[in-house]
Coordinates of C-alpha atoms and ligand atoms in Angstrom, one line a residue:
X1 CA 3.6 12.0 26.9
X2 CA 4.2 8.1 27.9
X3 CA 5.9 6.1 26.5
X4 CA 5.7 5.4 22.5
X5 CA 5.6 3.8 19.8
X6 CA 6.6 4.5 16.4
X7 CA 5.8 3.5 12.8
X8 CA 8.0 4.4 10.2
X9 CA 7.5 3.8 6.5
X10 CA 10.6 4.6 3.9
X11 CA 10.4 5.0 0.4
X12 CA 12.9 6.6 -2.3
X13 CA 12.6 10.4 -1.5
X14 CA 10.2 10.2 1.7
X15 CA 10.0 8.9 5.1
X16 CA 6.6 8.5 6.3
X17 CA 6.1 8.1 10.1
X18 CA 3.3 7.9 12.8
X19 CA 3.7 8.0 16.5
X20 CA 1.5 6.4 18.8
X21 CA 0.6 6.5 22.3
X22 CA 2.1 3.0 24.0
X23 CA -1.3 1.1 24.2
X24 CA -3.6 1.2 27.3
X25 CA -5.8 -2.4 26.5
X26 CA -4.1 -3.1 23.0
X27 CA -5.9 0.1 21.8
X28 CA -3.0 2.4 20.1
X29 CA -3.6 5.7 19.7
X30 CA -2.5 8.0 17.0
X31 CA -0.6 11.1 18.4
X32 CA 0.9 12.4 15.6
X33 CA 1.1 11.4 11.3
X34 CA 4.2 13.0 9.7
X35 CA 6.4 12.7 6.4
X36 CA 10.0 14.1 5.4
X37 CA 9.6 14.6 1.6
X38 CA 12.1 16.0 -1.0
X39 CA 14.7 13.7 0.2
X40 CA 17.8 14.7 -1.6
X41 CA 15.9 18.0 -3.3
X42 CA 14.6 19.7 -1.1
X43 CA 13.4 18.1 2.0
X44 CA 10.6 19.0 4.3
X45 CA 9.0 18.0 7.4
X46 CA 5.5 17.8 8.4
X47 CA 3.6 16.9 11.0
X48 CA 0.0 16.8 12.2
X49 CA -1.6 15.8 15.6
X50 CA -4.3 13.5 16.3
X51 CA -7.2 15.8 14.8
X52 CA -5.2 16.8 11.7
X53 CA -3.1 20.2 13.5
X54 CA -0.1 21.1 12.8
X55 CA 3.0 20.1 14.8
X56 CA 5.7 20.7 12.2
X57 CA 6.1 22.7 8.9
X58 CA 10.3 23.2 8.4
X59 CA 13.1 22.4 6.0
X60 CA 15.1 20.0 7.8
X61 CA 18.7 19.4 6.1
X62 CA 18.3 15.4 5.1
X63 CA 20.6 14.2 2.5
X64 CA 19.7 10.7 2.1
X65 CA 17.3 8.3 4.2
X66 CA 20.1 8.1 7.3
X67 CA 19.7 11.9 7.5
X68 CA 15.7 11.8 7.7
X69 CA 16.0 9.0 10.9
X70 CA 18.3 11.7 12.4
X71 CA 16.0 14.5 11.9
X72 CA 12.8 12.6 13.2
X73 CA 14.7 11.7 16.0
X74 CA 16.1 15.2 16.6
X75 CA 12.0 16.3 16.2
X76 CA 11.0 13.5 18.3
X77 CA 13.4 14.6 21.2
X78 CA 12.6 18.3 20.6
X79 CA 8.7 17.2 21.3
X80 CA 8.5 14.1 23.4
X81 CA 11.8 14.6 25.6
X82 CA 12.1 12.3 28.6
X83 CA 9.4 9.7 27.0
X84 CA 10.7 6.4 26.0
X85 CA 10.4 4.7 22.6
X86 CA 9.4 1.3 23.3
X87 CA 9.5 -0.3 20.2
X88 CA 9.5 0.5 16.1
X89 CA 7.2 -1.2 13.7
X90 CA 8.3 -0.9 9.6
X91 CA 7.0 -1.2 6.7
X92 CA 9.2 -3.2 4.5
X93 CA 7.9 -4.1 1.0
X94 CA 9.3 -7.5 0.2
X95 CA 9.6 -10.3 2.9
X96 CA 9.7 -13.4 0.2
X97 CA 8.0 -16.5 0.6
X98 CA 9.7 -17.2 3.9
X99 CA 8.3 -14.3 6.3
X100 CA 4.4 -15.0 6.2
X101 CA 3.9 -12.6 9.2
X102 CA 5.8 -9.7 10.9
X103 CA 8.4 -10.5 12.4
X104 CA 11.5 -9.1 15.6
X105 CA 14.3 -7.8 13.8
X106 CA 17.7 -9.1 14.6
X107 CA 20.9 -9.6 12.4
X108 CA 20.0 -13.1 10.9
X109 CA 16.1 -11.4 9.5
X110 CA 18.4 -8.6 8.4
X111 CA 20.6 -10.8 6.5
X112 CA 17.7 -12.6 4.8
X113 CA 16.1 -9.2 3.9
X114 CA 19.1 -8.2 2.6
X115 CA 19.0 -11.1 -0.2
X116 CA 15.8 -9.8 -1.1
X117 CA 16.6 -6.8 -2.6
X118 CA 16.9 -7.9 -5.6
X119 CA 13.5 -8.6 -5.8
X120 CA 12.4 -5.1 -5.1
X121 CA 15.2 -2.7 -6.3
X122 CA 13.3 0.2 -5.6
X123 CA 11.8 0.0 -2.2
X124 CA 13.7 -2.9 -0.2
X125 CA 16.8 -0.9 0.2
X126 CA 14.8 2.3 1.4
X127 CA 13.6 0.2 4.0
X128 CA 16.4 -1.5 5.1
X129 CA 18.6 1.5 5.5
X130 CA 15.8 3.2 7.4
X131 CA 16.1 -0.1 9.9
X132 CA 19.5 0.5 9.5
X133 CA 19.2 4.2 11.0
X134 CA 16.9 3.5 13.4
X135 CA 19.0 0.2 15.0
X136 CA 22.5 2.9 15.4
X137 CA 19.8 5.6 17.3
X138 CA 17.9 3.4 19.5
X139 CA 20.5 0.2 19.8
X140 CA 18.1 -1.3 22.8
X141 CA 14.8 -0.7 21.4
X142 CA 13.1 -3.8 19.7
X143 CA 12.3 -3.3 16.1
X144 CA 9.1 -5.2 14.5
X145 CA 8.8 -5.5 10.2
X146 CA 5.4 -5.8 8.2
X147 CA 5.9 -7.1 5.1
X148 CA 3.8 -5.9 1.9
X149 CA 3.9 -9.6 0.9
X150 CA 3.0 -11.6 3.9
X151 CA -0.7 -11.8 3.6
X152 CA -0.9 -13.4 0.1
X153 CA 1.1 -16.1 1.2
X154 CA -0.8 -19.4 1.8
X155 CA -2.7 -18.6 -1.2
X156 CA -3.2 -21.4 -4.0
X157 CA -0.1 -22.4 -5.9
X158 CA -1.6 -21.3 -9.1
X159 CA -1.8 -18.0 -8.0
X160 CA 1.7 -17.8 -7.2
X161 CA 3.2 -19.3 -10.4
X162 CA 5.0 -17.6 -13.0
X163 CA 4.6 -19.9 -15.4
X164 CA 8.4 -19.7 -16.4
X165 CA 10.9 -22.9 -16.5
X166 CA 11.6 -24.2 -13.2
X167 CA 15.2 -23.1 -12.8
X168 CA 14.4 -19.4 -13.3
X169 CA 11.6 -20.1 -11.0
X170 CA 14.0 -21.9 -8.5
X171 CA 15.4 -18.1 -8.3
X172 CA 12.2 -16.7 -6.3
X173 CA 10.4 -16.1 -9.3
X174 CA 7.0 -16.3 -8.5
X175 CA 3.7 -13.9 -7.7
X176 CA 4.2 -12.6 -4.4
X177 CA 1.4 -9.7 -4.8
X178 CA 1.9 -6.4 -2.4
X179 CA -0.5 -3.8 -0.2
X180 CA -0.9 -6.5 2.1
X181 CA -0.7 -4.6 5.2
X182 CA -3.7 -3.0 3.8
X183 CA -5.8 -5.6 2.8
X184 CA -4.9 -7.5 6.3
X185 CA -6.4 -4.0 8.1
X186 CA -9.7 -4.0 5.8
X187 CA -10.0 -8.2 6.7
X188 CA -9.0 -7.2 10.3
X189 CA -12.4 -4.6 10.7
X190 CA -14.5 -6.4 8.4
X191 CA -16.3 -8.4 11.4
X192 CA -17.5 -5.4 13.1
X193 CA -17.9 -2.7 10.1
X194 CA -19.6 -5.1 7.9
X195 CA -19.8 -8.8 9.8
X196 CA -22.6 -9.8 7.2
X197 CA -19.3 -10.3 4.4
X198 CA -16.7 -10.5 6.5
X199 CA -16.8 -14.9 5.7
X200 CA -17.6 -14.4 2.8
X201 CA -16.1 -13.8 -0.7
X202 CA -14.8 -10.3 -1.2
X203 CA -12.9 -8.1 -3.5
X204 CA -10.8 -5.5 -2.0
X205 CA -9.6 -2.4 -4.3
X206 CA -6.7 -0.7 -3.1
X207 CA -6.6 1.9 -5.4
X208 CA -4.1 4.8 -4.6
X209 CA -1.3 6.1 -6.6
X210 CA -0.2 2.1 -6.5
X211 CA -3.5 0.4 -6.8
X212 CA -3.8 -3.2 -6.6
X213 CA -7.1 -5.7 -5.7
X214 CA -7.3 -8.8 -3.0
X215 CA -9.8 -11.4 -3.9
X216 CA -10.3 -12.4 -0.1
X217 CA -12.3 -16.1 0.8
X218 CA -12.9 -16.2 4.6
X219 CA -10.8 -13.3 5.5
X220 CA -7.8 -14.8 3.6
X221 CA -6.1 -13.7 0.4
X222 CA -6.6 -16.3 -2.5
X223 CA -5.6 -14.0 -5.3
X224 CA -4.5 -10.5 -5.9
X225 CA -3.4 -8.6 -9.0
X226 CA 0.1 -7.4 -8.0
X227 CA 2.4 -10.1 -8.9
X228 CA 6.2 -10.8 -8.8
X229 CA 6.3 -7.2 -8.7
X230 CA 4.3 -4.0 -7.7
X231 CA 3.8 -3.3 -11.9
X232 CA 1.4 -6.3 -12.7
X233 CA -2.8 -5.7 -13.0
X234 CA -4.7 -2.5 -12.1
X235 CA -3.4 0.6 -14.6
X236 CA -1.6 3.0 -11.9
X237 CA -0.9 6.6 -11.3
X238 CA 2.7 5.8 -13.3
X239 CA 2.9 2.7 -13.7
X240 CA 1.0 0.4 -16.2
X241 CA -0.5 -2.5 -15.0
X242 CA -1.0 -5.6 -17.0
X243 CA 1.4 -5.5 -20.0
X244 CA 1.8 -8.1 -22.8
X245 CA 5.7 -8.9 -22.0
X246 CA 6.5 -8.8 -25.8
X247 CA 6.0 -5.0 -25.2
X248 CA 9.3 -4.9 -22.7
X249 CA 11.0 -6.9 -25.9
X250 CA 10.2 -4.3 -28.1
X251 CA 11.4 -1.4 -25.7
X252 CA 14.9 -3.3 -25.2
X253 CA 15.1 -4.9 -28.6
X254 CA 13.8 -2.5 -31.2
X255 CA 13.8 0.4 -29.7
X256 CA 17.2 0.0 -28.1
X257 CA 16.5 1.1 -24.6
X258 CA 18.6 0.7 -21.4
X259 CA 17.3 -1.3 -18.5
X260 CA 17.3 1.9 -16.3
X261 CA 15.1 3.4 -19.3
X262 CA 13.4 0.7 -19.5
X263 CA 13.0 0.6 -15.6
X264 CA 12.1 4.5 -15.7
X265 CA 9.4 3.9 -18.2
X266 CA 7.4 1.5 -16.6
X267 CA 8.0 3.1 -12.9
X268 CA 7.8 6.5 -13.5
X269 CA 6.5 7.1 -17.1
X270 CA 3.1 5.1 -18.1
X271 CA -0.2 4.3 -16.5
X272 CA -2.4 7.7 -15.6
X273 CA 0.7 10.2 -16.9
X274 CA 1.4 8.0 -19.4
X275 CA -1.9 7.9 -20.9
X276 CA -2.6 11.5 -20.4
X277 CA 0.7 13.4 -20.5
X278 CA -0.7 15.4 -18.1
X279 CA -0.5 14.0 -14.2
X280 CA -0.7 11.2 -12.3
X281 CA -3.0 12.3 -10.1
X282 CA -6.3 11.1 -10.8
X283 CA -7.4 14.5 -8.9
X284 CA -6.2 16.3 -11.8
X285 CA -7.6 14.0 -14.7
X286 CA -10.9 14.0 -13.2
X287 CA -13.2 17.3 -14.6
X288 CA -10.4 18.3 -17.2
X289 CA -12.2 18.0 -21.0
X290 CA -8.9 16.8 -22.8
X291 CA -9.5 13.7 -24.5
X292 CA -6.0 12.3 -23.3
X293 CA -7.0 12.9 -19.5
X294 CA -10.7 11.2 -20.7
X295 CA -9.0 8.2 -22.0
X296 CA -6.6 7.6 -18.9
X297 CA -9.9 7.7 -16.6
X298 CA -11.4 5.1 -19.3
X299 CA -8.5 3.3 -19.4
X300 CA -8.2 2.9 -15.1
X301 CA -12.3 2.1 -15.1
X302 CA -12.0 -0.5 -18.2
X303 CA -8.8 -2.1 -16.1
X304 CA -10.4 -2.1 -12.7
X305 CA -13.5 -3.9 -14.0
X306 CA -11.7 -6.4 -15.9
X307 CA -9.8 -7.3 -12.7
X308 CA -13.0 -7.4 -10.8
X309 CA -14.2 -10.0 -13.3
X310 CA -10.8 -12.3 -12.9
X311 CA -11.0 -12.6 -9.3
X312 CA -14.7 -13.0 -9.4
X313 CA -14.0 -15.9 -11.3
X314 CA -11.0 -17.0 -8.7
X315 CA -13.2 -16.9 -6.0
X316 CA -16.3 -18.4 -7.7
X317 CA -18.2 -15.7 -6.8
X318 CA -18.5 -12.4 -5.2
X319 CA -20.3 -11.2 -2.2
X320 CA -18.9 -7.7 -1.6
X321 CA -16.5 -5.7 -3.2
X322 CA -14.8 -2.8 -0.8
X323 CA -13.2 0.6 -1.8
X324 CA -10.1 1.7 0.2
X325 CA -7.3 4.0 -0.3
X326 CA -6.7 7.1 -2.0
X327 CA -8.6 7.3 -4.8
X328 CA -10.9 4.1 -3.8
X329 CA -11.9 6.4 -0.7
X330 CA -12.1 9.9 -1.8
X331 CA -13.7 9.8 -5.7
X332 CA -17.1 8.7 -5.7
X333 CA -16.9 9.2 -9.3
X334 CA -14.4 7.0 -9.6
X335 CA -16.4 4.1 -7.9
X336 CA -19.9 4.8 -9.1
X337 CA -18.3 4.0 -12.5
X338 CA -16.6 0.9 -11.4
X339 CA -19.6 -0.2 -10.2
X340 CA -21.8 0.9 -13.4
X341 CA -19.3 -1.2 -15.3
X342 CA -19.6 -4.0 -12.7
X343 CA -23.2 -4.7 -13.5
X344 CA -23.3 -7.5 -14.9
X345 CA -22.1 -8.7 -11.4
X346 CA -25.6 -7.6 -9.8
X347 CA -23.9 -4.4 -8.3
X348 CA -26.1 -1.5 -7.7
X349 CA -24.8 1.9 -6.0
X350 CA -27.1 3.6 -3.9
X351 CA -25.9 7.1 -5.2
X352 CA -26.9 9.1 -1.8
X353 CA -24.4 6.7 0.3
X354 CA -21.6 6.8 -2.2
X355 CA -21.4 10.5 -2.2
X356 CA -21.8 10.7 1.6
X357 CA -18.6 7.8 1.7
X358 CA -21.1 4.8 2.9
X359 CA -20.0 2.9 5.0
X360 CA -22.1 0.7 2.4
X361 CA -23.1 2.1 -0.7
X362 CA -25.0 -0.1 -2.5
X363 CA -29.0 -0.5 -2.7
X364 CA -30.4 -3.0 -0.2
X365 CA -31.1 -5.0 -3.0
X366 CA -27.7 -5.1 -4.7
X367 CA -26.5 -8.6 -5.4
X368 CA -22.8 -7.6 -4.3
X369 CA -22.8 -5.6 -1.5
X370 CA -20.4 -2.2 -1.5
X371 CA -18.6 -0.4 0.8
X372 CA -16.0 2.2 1.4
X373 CA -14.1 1.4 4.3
X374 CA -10.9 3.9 4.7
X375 CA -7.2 1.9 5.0
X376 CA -5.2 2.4 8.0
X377 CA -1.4 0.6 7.6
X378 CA 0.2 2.2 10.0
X379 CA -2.4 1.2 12.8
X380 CA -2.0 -2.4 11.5
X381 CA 2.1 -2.0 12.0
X382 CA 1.4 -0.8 15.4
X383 CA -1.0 -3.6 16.4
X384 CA 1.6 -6.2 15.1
X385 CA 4.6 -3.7 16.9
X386 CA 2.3 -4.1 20.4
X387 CA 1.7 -8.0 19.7
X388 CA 5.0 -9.3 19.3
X389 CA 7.2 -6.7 21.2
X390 CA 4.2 -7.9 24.5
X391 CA 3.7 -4.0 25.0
X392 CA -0.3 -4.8 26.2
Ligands
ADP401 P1 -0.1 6.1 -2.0 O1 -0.2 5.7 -0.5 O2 0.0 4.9 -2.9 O3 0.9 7.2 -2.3 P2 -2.8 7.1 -1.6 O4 -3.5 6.0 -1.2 O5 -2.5 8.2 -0.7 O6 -1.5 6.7 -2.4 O7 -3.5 7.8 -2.9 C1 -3.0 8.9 -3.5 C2 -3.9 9.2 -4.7 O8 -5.2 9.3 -4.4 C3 -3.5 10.5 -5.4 O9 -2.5 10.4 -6.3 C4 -4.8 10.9 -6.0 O10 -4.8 10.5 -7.3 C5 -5.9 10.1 -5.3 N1 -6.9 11.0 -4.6 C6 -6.8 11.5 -3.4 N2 -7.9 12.3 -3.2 C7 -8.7 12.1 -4.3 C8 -10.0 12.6 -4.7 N3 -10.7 13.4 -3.9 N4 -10.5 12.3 -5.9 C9 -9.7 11.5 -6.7 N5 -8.5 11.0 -6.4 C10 -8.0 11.3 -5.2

């Protein structure tokens, strides 16, 4: 192979990766989509080509995120030896209200994403040592971050406030809202998928295991549901969504909780599994007959349509609302009773397109147009990775 570049993506117990072709007119292409999962368990590494075969299949021995950059790069030499990585894009969750755009790594953006992780406890360290990793194997190789956050910012002030006293505010305490890279790739192939709505005023649902919705004016966002941090808005596969914060009182204050319980439960324990005791995976909710997996689906719909109504009313209006992600891609169930519940909007499914995955899946007569248009964040690191790092 040529030279390439690399994606990588690091969460708690996974490393997600792609690897792509070094671009031949800005046009990256995919070679291979892989994961180490079970990090600390019992870790695994998978990889698929381009058309979905399979490279890889094999425990690897990866104690901690250091160990998975090792044995990516051990995999990476075993496959592509004597090809050149020529630069490294990553996904890193929090970028504050300072980094409004990817940026090249080097020790002072280190530094400042460093002081950020105590805004995102969970991811921002993951991230950081997966930089971290990746700087000590490839010291020469120039290394490119997509933040989660940069594409809300520029977005009204309202939108951004946490209506708190200043000096806790003064702290970073604001909404910062998250799936950015995957709204910016949706705004990014609106013009030529669906150029009709692409000025126009859209609502984009994100809605995977972490779902979230972008009210987008003109390709930009002006409001989005996530907020200071990834729990706010849409009910998710764990996590709950809006919450009245008097609830969190209760959990420290009359039920005695720890933080880290407290943490646990609204990470780990409520939204779909919450509701349902059963799974977070709306896969499994969906066609089961207990009233507790019924309820959970009712409870995401009733959420998701509420949402759609607020940013409806942020952006005056609504042209188009777009499906992406996970569930928002694969369940046309899922979406054909957003939509019912979105009505009163002027939405109207054509059901023949929705179950054949659109592009567009409303009537030619629907007020709000609809569409499913698949996410791709990795391709959007790599475009940014080729942009700044000049690799056209
Ligand atoms: P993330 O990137 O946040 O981990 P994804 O966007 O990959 O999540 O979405 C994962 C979720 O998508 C799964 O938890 C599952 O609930 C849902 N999903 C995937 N396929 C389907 C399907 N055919 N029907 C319903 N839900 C699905």
């Amino acid at each position: 192979m040529d030279d390439y570049g690399l994606v990588l993506n690091a969460g708690s117990s996974s490393l997600k990766f792609c690897v792509f072709q070094r671009p031949a007119n800005n046009h990256w292409r995919l070679e291979a989509r892989g994961q180490i999962d079970g990090i600390g368990t019992s870790p695994r590494l998978v990889v698929k080509g381009e058309h979905g075969e399979k490279m890889a299949d094999q425990d690897v021995p990866v104690g901690d995120g250091r160990g998975a950059v090792n044995a990516l790069a051990a995999w990476l030499k075993s496959h592509y030896g004597g090809s050149r990585v020529v630069g490294v894009g990553h996904r890193v969750v929090h970028g504050g209200a300072k980094f409004t755009g990817p940026v090249i790594l080097d020790k002072g953006v280190f530094a400042e994403l460093q002081a950020l992780i105590p805004l995102a406890p969970l991811h921002q360290p993951y991230n950081l040592a997966a930089i971290e990793a990746a700087t000590e194997r490839l010291p020469d190789c120039p290394q490119v971050c997509c933040f989660d956050t940069s594409f809300h910012r520029g977005a009204p002030a309202v939108s951004e406030l946490v209506p708190l006293p200043a000096d806790i505010r003064k702290g970073g305490v604001q909404r910062y809202g998250f799936h950015g890279i995957s709204y910016e790739y949706i705004a990014s192939v609106l013009p030529e998928l669906a150029p009709e709505i692409a000025n126009g005023r859209v609502i984009i649902a994100h809605l995977g295991s972490g779902a979230s919705m972008c009210a987008l004016k003109n390709g930009k966002s002006i409001d989005h549901t996530l907020g200071f941090t990834a729990l706010d808005g849409l009910c998710m596969g764990t996590r709950p969504g809006s919450l009245d914060p008097g609830v969190v009182l209760h959990l420290f204050q009359g039920l005695k909780m720890t933080p880290k319980e407290v943490e646990t439960i609204l990470y780990k324990k409520s939204g779909l599994i919450g509701i349902s005791g059963i799974s977070n995976d709306m896969r499994d909710l969906l066609g089961k007959e207990d009233p507790n997996a019924t309820l959970a689906i009712d409870y995401f719909i009733y959420q998701a349509a509420k949402q759609i109504g607020a940013l409806t009313a942020s952006l005056g209006g609504v042209d188009a609302i777009v499906f992406t992600a996970g569930i928002g891609e694969n369940s046309p169930e899922i979406r054909r009773r957003i939509c019912e519940a979105s009505k009163w909007l002027g939405c109207s499914m054509d059901e023949k397109a929705n179950a054949a995955k659109g592009p567009r899946i409303s009537t030619p007569d629907s007020k709000v147009s609809l569409w499913v248009i698949p996410t791709n964040e990795e391709l959007m690191i790599a475009r940014h990775t080729a942009n700044l790092l000049g690799l056209k």
